[in-house]
Amino acid sequence: EVHLVESGGRVVQPGGSLRLSCAASGVIFDDYALHWVRQAPGKSLEWVSLINWDSGRTFFADSVKGRFIVSRDKSNNSLYLQMNSLRPEDAALYYCAIAAGDGAFDMWGQGTLVTVSS
Amino acid sequence: EIVLTQSPGTLSVSPGERATLSCRASQSVDARRLAWYQQKPGQAPRLLIFGASSRATGIPDRFSGSGSGTDFTLSISRVEPEDFAVYYCQQYATSFTFGPGSRVDLK
């Protein structure tokens, strides 16, 4: 079983940048996909990005496309989200999640909080 | 984008009662790629159901999912105190979208 721990969330000014990390313990197989999902306070869940663990191919929600970059480091089982040109609407709890089976999000971290405010 | 709507917004039930939650998609969800998650306050979501009707590992059999096409249902046969939470449906057939959630609370 894979366990996920996010870090890196903090207060950042609009227009600023931030890099989130997600450390995974356990074995991540090549056919897994790792996702970032965010949740603004009191709101539903919003999918942000996906990276295929094997190929490194990435996908993004339209709301972050061109501003966010996702990467992974297989040598230390880590996932990263580089967030640039941050906007107030990017403020949320950011979760990393893993899809190991048919594509549903089997395991989630506990999240890291991003606040965008001047 | 496939938009998901959930009903009711809030369902008030007593322990031992049955709870039925609905998720409707704006277009057909291919291959029944529809999941249900449970989220309790201060916790991350937990996968309950994938493929519309398959229970995830460790999920009690009082939880069941059904449906296809655009209409899906999550049922809790006999609500336990630990089941009071918010439930989200998600489609993962065409990109990924979540519904707004349905809250199950104590009557």
XYZ file of C-alpha atoms in Angstrom, chain A residues 19-107:
89
model
C 6.304 24.336 -5.197
C 4.355 21.568 -3.534
C 5.807 18.141 -2.838
C 4.218 14.762 -2.295
C 6.357 12.001 -0.810
C 5.185 8.459 -1.425
C 6.113 5.486 0.691
C 5.580 2.037 -0.718
C 5.951 0.731 -4.234
C 4.634 2.791 -7.127
C 4.241 0.669 -10.205
C 4.829 2.063 -13.651
C 1.185 1.932 -14.657
C 0.094 4.147 -11.788
C -1.038 7.721 -12.303
C -0.477 10.425 -9.739
C -2.850 13.338 -9.427
C -3.150 16.679 -7.736
C -6.646 17.601 -6.558
C -7.590 20.775 -4.715
C -10.416 21.777 -2.436
C -11.214 25.363 -1.555
C -12.658 25.845 1.953
C -16.224 24.579 2.094
C -16.188 23.609 -1.573
C -16.101 20.445 -3.617
C -13.061 18.790 -5.132
C -11.363 20.018 -8.295
C -8.937 17.920 -10.294
C -5.756 19.867 -11.097
C -3.228 17.647 -12.841
C -2.077 14.144 -13.655
C 1.314 12.605 -14.329
C 1.834 9.095 -15.574
C 4.427 7.541 -13.303
C 6.153 5.627 -16.081
C 6.100 7.954 -19.064
C 6.007 11.256 -17.225
C 3.223 12.408 -19.532
C 1.218 15.197 -17.953
C -2.273 16.631 -18.167
C -3.803 19.733 -16.604
C -7.148 21.284 -15.871
C -7.879 24.303 -18.057
C -7.910 26.508 -14.948
C -4.180 25.920 -14.353
C -2.874 25.084 -17.811
C 0.173 27.168 -18.690
C 0.741 28.185 -15.055
C 1.322 24.887 -13.236
C 3.939 22.231 -13.954
C 3.857 18.707 -12.553
C 6.861 16.411 -12.303
C 7.983 13.290 -10.537
C 11.261 11.897 -9.277
C 11.208 8.122 -9.452
C 14.485 7.840 -7.553
C 12.908 9.185 -4.373
C 9.242 8.393 -5.028
C 8.184 12.022 -5.063
C 5.675 14.116 -6.948
C 5.900 17.874 -7.376
C 3.580 20.687 -8.388
C 5.213 23.937 -9.467
C 2.602 26.655 -9.227
C 3.321 29.965 -10.978
C 1.345 33.178 -11.444
C -0.817 32.279 -8.484
C -4.281 33.798 -8.231
C -6.611 34.180 -5.244
C -8.809 31.446 -6.743
C -5.892 28.994 -6.482
C -6.152 29.093 -2.690
C -7.116 25.630 -1.489
C -6.058 22.472 0.263
C -4.010 20.549 -2.266
C -4.095 16.768 -2.175
C -1.976 14.295 -4.049
C -3.718 11.070 -4.939
C -2.781 7.861 -6.691
C -4.754 5.896 -9.246
C -3.517 2.333 -9.204
C -6.415 0.370 -10.617
C -9.075 1.325 -13.145
C -8.420 5.043 -12.780
C -10.301 5.911 -9.616
C -8.263 7.675 -6.949
C -7.392 4.849 -4.578
C -5.268 6.642 -2.008
